[in-house]
Coordinates of C-alpha atoms and ligand atoms in Angstrom, one line a residue:
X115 CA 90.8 134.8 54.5
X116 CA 87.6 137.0 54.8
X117 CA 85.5 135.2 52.1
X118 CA 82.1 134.2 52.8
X119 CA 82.4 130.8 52.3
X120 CA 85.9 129.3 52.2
X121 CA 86.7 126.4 49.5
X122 CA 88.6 124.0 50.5
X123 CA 90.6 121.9 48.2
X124 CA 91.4 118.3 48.5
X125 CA 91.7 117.1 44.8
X126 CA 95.1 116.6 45.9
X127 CA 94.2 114.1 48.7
X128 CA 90.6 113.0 48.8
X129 CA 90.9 113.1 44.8
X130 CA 93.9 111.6 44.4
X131 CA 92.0 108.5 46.2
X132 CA 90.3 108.0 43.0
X133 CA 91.0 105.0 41.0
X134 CA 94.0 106.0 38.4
X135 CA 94.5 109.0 39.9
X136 CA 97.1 109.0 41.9
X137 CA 99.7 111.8 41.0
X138 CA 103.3 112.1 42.0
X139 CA 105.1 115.0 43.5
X140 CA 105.7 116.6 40.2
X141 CA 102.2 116.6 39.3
X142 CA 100.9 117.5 42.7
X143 CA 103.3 120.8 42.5
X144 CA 102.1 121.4 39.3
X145 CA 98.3 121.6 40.2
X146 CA 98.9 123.0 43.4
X147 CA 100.5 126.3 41.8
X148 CA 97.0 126.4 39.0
X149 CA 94.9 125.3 42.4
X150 CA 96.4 128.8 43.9
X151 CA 95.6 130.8 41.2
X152 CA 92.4 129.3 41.3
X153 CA 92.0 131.2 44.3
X154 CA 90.9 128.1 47.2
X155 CA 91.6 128.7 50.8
X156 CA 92.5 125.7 51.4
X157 CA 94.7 123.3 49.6
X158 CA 94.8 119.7 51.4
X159 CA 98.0 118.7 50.1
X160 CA 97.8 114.7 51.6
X161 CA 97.8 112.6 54.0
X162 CA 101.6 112.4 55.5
X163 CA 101.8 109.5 57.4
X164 CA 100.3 107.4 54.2
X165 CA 103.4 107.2 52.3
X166 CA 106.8 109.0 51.9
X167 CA 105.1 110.1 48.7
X168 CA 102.2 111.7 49.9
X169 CA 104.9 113.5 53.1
X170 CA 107.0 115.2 50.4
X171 CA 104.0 116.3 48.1
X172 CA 102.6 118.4 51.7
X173 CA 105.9 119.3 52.2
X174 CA 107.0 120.5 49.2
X175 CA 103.5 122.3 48.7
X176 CA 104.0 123.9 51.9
X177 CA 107.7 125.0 51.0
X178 CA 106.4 126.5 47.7
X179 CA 102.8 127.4 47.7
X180 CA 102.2 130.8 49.5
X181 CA 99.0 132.3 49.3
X182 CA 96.5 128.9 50.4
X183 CA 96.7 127.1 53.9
X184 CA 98.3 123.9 53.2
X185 CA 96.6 121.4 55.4
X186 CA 98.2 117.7 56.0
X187 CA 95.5 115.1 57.2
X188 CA 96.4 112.7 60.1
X189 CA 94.1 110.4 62.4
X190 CA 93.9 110.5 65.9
X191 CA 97.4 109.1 67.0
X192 CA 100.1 110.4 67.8
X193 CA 102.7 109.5 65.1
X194 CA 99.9 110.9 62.0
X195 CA 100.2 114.4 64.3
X196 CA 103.4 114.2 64.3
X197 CA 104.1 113.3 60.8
X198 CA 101.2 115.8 59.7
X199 CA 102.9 118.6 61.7
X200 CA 106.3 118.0 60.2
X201 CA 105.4 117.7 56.7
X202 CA 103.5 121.5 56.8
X203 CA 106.0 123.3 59.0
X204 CA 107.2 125.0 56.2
X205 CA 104.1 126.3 55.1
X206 CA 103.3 130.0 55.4
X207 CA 99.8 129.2 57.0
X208 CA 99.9 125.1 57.4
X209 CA 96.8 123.3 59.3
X210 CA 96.7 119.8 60.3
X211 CA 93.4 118.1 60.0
X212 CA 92.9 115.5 62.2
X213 CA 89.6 112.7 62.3
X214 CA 88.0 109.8 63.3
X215 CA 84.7 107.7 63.1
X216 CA 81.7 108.4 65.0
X217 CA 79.4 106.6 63.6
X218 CA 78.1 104.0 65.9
X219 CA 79.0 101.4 62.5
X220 CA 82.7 102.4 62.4
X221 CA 83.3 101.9 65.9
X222 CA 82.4 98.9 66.0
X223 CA 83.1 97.3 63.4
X224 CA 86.5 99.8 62.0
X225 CA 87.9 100.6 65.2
X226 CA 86.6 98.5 68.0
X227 CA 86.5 101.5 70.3
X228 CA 83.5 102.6 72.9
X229 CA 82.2 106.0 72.4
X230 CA 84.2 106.8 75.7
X231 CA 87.5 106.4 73.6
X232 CA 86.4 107.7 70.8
X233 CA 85.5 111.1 72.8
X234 CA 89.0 110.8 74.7
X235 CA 91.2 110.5 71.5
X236 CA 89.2 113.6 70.0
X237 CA 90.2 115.6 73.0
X238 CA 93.8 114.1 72.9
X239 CA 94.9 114.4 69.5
X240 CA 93.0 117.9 68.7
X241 CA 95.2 119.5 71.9
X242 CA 98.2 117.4 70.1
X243 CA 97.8 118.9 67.2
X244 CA 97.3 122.5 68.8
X245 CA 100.7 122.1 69.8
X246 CA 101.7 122.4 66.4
X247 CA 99.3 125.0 64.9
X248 CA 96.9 127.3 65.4
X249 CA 94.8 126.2 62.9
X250 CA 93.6 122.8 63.3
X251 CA 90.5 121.0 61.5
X252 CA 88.9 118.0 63.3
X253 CA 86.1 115.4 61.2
X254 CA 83.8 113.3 62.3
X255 CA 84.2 110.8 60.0
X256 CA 80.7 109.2 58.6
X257 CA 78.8 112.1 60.8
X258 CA 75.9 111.5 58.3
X259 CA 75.4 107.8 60.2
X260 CA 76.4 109.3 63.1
X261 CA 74.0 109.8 66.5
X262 CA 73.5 113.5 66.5
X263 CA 73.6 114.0 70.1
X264 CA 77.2 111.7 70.3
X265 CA 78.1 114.1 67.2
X266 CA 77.5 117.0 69.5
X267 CA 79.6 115.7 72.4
X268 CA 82.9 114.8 70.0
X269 CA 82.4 118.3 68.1
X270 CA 82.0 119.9 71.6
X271 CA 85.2 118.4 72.9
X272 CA 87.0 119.0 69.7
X273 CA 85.9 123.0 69.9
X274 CA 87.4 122.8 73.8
X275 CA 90.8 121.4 72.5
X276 CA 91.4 124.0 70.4
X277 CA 89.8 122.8 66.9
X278 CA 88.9 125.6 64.8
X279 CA 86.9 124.0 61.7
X280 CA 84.5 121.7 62.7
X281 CA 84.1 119.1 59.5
X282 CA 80.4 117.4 59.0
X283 CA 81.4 114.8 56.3
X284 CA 78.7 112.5 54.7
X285 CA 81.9 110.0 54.2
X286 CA 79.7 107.7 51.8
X287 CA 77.2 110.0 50.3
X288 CA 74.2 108.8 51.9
X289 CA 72.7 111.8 53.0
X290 CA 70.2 114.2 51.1
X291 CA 69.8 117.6 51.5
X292 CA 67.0 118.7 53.5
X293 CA 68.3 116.0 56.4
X294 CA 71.7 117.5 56.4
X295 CA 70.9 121.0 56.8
X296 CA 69.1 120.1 59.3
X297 CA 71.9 118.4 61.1
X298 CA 74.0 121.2 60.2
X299 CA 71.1 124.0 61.8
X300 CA 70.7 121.2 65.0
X301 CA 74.8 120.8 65.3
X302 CA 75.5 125.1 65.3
X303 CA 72.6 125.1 67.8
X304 CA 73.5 122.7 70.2
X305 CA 77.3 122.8 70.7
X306 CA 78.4 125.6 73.0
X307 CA 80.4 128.0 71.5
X308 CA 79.9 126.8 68.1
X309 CA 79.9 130.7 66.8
X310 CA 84.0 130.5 67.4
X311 CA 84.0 127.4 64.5
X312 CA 84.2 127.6 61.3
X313 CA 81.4 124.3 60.0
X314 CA 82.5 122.3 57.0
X315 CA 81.0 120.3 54.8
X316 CA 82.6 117.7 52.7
X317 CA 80.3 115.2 51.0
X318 CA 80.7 112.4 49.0
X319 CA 78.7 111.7 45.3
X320 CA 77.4 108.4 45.8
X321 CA 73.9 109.4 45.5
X322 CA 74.5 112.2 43.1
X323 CA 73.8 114.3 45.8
X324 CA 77.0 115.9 46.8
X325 CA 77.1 119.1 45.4
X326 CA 73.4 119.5 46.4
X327 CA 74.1 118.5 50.0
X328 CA 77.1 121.0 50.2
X329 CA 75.2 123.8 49.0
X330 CA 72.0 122.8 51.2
X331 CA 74.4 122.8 54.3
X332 CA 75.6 126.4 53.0
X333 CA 72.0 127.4 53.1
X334 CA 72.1 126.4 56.8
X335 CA 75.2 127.8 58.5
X336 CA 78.4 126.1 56.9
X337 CA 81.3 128.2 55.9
X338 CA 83.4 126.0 54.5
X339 CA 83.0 123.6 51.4
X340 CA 85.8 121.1 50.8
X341 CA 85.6 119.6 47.1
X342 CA 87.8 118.9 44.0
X343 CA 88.0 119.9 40.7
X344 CA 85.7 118.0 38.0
X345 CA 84.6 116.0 41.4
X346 CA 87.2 113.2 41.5
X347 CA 87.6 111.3 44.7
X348 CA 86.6 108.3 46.2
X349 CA 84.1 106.1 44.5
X350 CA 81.4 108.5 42.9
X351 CA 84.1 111.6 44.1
X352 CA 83.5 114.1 45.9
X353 CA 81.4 117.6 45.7
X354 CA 82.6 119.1 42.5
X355 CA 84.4 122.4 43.1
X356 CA 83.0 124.2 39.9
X357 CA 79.4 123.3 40.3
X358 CA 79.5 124.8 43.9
X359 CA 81.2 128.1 42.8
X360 CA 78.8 128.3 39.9
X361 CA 75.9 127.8 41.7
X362 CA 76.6 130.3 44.1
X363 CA 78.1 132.2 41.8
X364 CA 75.3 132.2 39.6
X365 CA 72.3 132.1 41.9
X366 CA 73.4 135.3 44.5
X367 CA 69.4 135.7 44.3
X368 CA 69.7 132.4 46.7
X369 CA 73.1 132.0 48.0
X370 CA 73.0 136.1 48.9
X371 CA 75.5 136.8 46.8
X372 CA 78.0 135.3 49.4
X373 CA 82.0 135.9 48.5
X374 CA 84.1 132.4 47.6
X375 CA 87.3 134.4 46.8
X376 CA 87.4 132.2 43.2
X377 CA 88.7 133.4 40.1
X378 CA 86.1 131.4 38.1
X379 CA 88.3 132.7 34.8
X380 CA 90.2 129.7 35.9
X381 CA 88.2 126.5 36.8
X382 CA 88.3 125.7 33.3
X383 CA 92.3 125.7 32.7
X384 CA 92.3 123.9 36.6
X385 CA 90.0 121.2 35.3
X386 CA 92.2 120.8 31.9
X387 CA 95.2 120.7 34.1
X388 CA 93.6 118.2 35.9
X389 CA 92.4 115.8 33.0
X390 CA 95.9 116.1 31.4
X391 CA 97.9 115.3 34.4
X392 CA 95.5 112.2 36.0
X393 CA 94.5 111.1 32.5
X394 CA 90.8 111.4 33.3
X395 CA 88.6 112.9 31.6
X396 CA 85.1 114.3 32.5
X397 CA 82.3 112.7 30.7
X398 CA 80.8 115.0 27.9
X399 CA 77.6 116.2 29.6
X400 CA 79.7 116.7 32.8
X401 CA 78.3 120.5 34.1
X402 CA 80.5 123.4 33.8
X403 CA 83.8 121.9 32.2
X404 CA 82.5 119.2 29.9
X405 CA 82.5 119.1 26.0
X406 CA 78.7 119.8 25.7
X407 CA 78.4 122.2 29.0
X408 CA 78.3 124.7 26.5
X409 CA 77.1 123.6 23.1
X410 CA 73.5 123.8 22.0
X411 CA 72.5 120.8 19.6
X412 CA 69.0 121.5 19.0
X413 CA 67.6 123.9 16.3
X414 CA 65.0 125.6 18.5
X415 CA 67.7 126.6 21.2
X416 CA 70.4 127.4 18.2
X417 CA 68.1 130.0 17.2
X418 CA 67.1 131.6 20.9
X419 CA 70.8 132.0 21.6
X420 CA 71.5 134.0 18.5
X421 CA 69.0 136.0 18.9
X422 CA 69.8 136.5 23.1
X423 CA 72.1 134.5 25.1
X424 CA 69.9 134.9 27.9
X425 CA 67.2 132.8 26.1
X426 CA 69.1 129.5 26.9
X427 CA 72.6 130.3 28.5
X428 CA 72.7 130.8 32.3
X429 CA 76.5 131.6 32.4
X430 CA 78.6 132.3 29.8
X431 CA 81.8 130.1 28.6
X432 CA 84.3 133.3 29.3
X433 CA 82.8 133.3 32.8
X434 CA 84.7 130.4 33.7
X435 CA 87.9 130.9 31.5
X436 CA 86.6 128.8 28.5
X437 CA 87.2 131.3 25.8
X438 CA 88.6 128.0 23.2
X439 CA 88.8 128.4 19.7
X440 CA 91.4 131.1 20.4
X441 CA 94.2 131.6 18.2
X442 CA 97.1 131.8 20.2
X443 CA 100.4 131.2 18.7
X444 CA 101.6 130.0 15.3
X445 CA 105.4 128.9 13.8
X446 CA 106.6 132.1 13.7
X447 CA 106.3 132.5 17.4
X448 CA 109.5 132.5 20.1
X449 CA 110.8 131.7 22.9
X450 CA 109.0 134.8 24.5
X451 CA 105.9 134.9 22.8
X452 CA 105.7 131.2 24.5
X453 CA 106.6 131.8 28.2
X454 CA 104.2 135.4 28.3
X455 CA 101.2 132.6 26.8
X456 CA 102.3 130.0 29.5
X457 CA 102.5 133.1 32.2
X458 CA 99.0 134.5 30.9
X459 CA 97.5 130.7 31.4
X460 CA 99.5 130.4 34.9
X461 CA 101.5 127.6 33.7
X462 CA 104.7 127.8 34.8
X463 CA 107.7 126.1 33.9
X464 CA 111.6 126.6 34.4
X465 CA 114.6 125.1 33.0
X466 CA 114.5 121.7 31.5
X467 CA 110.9 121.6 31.8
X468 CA 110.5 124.8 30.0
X469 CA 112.8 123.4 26.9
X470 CA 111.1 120.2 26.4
X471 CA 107.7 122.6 26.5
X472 CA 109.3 124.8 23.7
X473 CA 110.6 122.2 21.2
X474 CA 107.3 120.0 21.9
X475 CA 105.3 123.6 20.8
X476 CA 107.7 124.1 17.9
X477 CA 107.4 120.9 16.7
X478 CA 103.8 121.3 16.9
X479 CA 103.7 124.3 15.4
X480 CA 105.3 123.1 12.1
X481 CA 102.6 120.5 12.1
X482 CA 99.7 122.5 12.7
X483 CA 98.6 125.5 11.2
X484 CA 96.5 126.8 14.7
X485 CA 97.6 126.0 18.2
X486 CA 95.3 126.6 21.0
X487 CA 95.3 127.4 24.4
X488 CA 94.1 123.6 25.0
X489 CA 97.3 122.5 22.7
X490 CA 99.5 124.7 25.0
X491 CA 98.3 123.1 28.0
X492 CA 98.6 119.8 27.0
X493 CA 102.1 119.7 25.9
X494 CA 103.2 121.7 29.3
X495 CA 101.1 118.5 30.9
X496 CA 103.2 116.3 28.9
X497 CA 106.2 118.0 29.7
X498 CA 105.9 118.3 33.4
X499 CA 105.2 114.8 33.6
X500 CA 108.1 113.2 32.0
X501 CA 111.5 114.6 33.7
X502 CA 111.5 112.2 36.8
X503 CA 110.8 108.9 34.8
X504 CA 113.1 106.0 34.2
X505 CA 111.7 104.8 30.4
X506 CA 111.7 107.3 28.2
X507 CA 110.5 107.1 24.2
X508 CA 113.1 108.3 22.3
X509 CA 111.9 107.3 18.9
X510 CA 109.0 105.1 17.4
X511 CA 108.4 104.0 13.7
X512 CA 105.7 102.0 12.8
X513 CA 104.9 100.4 9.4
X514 CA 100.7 99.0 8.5
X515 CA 98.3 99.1 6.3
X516 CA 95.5 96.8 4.6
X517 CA 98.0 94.9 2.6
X518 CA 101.4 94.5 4.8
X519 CA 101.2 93.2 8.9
X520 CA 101.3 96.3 11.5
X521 CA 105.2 96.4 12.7
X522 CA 106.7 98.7 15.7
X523 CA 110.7 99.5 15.9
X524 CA 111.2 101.5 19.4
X525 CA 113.4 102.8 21.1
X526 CA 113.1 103.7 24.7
X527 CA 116.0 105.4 26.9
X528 CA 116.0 102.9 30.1
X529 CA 117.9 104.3 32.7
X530 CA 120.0 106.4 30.9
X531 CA 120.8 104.0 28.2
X532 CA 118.9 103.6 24.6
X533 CA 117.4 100.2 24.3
X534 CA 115.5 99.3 20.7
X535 CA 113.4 96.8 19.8
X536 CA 110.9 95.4 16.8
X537 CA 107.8 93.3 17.7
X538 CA 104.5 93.1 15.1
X539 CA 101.1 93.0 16.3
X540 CA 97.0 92.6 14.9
X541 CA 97.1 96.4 14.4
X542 CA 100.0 99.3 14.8
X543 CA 98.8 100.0 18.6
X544 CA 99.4 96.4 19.4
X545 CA 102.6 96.3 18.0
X546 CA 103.9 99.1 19.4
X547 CA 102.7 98.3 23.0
X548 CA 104.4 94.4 22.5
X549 CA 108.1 96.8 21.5
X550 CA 107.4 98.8 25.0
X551 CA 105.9 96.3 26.9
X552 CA 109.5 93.4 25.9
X553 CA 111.9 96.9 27.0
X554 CA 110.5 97.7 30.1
X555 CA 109.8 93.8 30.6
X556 CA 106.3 95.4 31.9
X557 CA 104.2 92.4 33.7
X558 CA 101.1 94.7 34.0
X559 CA 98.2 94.1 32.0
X560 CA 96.2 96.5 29.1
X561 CA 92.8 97.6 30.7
X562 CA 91.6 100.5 28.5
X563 CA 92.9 102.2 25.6
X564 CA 91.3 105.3 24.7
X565 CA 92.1 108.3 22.0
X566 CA 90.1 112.2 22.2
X567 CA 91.3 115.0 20.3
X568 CA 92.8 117.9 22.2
X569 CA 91.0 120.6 20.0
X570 CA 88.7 120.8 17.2
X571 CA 90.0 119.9 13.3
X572 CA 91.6 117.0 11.4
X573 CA 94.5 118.3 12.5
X574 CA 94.4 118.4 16.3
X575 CA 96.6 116.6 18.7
X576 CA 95.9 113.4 19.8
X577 CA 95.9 113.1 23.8
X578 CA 95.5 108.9 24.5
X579 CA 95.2 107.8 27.7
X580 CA 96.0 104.2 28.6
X581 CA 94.8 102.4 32.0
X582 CA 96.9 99.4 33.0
X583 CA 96.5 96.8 36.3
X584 CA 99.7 95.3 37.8
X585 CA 98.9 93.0 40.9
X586 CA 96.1 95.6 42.1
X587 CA 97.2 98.8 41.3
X588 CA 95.5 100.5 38.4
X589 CA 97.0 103.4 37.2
X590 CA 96.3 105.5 34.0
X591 CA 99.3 107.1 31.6
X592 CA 98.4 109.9 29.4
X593 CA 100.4 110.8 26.0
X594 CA 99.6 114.1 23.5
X595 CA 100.7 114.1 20.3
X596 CA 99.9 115.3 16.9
X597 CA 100.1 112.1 15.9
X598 CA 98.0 109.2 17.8
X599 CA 100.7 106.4 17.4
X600 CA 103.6 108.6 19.3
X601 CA 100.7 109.7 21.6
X602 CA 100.1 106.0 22.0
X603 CA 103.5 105.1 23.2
X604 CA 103.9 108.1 25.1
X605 CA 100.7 107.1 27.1
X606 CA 101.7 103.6 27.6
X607 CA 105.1 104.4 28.4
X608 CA 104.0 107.0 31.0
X609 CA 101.6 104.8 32.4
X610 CA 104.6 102.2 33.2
X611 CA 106.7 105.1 34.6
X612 CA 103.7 105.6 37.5
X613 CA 103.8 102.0 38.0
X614 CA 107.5 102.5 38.9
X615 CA 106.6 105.1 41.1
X616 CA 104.4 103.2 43.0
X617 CA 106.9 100.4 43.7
X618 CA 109.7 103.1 44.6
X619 CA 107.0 104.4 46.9
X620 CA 107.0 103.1 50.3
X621 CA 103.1 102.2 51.6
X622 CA 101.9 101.7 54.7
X623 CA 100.1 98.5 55.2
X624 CA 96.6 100.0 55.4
X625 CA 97.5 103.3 53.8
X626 CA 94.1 105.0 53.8
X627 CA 91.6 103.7 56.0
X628 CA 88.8 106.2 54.6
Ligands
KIV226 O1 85.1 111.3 53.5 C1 85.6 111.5 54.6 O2 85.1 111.3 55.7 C2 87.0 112.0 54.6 C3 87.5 112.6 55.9 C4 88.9 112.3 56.1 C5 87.2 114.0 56.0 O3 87.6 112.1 53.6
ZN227 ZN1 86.2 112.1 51.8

């Protein structure tokens, strides 16, 4: 833990907040183990006390995940300690990270609390918490609308108790970055015996600004950055972990060449894991991991990068693990050749998992004539996520065309037992998504249905992803492939599966409260 700057994870709790992308323990394991080889610090694995669901992701992190602290957030009372403190006692290194409001907006209109008990719950639940663990994280939460001087006082108190990162978060992106450097500059200068903290920054893209605020406070003392992969998070997300590590990465000229401990060779498989398992996928122009982050359209920059990279390419694709277009198994490949690619792309998979992964590839591979590293991750995506599920699609068989009305016969496995159905619709999707919708007797409704191919080619994969509503809760399924209408039905039957999940899962009334 000597690196410069430590990056601190929370796709798996602050991202998770995002609309859709909620994950369930499966999926959180499953990112956790790429977020590792990634190389972070610190993995925020959830927030315990929020549901059973988020307690047995931070444990189950903290049972299996070595290398990373695994950090459980709680606020200020005593049961979120307590529940924090059980759910990462079996971590190798765990931290709980503890906050609340400071901002003179929160208290009173959130928590209806005087400064005076604001400072006293600090002192409280920070000592609680040391109790537990050495290594404990306090936040103001909304510091950016916070008075500086009160942000001094809870920071200093929180230092006394026994906090060891102090967190500076601009909770609703409303900062810029010559304002919060300064706060960062004022808050190491005035609280005493702020050289024994670690400062963190973790901001919030509302403005656009996030990544630009984070690397602004790095400019003026902070040491640790907490962000998420391709940015997700609440509302506009978060700061984007690969922007931050590429900037500094990129610019040492600036950032003086300061030490993150990333593997950049991985952000792009981590943000590819990410898409495939959420269902999200990062706009086009998106920097770093999207479509076009690489490609150069016009003429006049075509010709300067043949002639020398350097003329229009600031990084290079490989930097970042983005080396696509590469052949990496065929038909004739085994069951070896298979687990030494999934080792070599840190995706790994045991048992049942592993066998669905292997027929899924071989069926593939009959398909199509190329499968890429892309095509590799998508079916292990697809693979991880169905084993806990209770609908299955066990077989689908569609008949349209411009002279005969679009039909659907499916057959789903609902617990344990094969149901089948026929149902017709205005096109083959429809008709498909009637079938699924009459065996699951589904009462959500269709929000968005969208299709992108996994690779390049006519014959790529087709990942779909499917977003559908049921009394509030959005959630978004993803389904790959080769052909779009079994990737269809696998989308819209994995989206109903989360939507199980969430009922199964037991919420507290106000769950989040951030
Ligand atoms: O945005 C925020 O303030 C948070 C805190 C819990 C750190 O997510
Ligand atoms: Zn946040």
């Amino acid at each position: 833990m000597s690196h410069a700057i430590r990056v601190f994870d929370t796709t798996l709790r602050d991202g998770e907040q995002s609309p859709g992308c909620s994950m369930n323990l499966k999926e959180k394991l499953t990112l956790a183990r790429q977020l590792e080889r990634l190389g972070v610090d610190v993995i925020e694995a959830g927030f315990p006390i929020a549901s059973q669901g988020d307690f047995e992701a931070v444990r189950q992190v903290s049972r299996e995940i070595r290398g990373p602290i695994i950090c459980g957030l709680a606020r200020t009372p005593a049961l979120d300690i307590e529940r924090a403190a059980e759910a990462i006692e079996p971590a190798a290194q765990g931290r709980i990270h503890t906050f609340i409001a400071t901002s003179d907006i929160h208290l009173e209109h959130k928590l209806r609390m005087t400064r005076e008990q604001v400072i006293d719950e600090i002192g409280r639940a920070v000592s609680q918490a040391r109790g537990f663990t050495e290594d404990v994280e306090f936040s103001a939460e909304d510091a950016t609308r916070s008075d500086p001087e009160f942000l001094v006082q809870a920071f200093s108190v929180a230092l006394e108790a026994g906090a060891t990162t102090l967190n500076v978060p601009d909770t609703v992106g409303y900062t810029t970055p010559g304002e919060y450097a300064e706060l960062i500059r004022y808050l190491i200068g005035e609280i005493p015996g702020s050289d024994k903290a670690i400062f963190s920054v973790h901001c919030h893209n509302d403005l656009g600004l996030a990544v630009a605020n984070s690397l602004a406070a790095v400019g003026a003392g902070a040491r640790q950055v907490e962000c998420t992969v391709n940015g997700i998070g609440e509302r506009a997300g978060n700061a984007s972990l690969e922007e931050v590590v590429m900037a500094v990465k990129t610019r040492p000229d600036v950032y003086g060449g300061m030490d993150l401990g990333i593997r950049a060779e991985e952000i792009y498989s981590s943000s590819r894991l990410l898409s495939s398992v959420t269902g999200v996928q990062v706009q086009p122009n998106k920097a770093i991991v999207g479509d076009n982050a690489f490609a150069h359209e016009a003429g006049i920059h075509q010709d300067g990068v043949l002639k020398a990279a350097i003329t229009y390419e600031i990084m290079t694709p490989d930097s970042i693990g983005r080396a696509s277009n590469e052949l990496v198994l065929g038909k004739h490949s085994g069951r070896h050749a298979f687990r030494d690619r999934l080792d070599e792309l840190g995706l790994h998979t045991e048992g049942e998992e592993f066998e669905r992964a292997f027929k899924r590839f071989k069926d593939l591979a009959d398909a199509k004539k190329v499968i890429y590293n892309e095509d590799i991750e998508a079916i292990v995506a697809d693979s991880a996520m169905a084993t806990e599920d209770r609908f299955e699609l066990i077989e689908l068989t569609i008949t349209s065309g411009n002279a005969t009305a679009p039909k659907a016969s499916v057959t789903l496995e609902v617990d344990g037992k094969a149901k089948s159905t026929v149902a017709s619709g205005v096109g083959p999707v429809d008709a498909i998504f009637k079938a699924i919708a009459d065996l699951t007797e589904t009462a959500s409704e269709l929000i968005r249905y969208q299709v992108h191919a996994v690779t390049a080619g006519l014959d790529a994969q087709g990942e779909v992803t499917v977003t559908i509503e049921e009394e509030g809760r959005r959630v978004i399924g993803n389904g790959v492939h080769e052909d779009v209408m079994v990737a269809s039905g696998k989308a819209y039957v994995n989206a109903i599966n989360k939507l199980e999940w969430h009922r199964q899962r037991h919420e507290l009334d106000e769950p989040r409260g951030i």
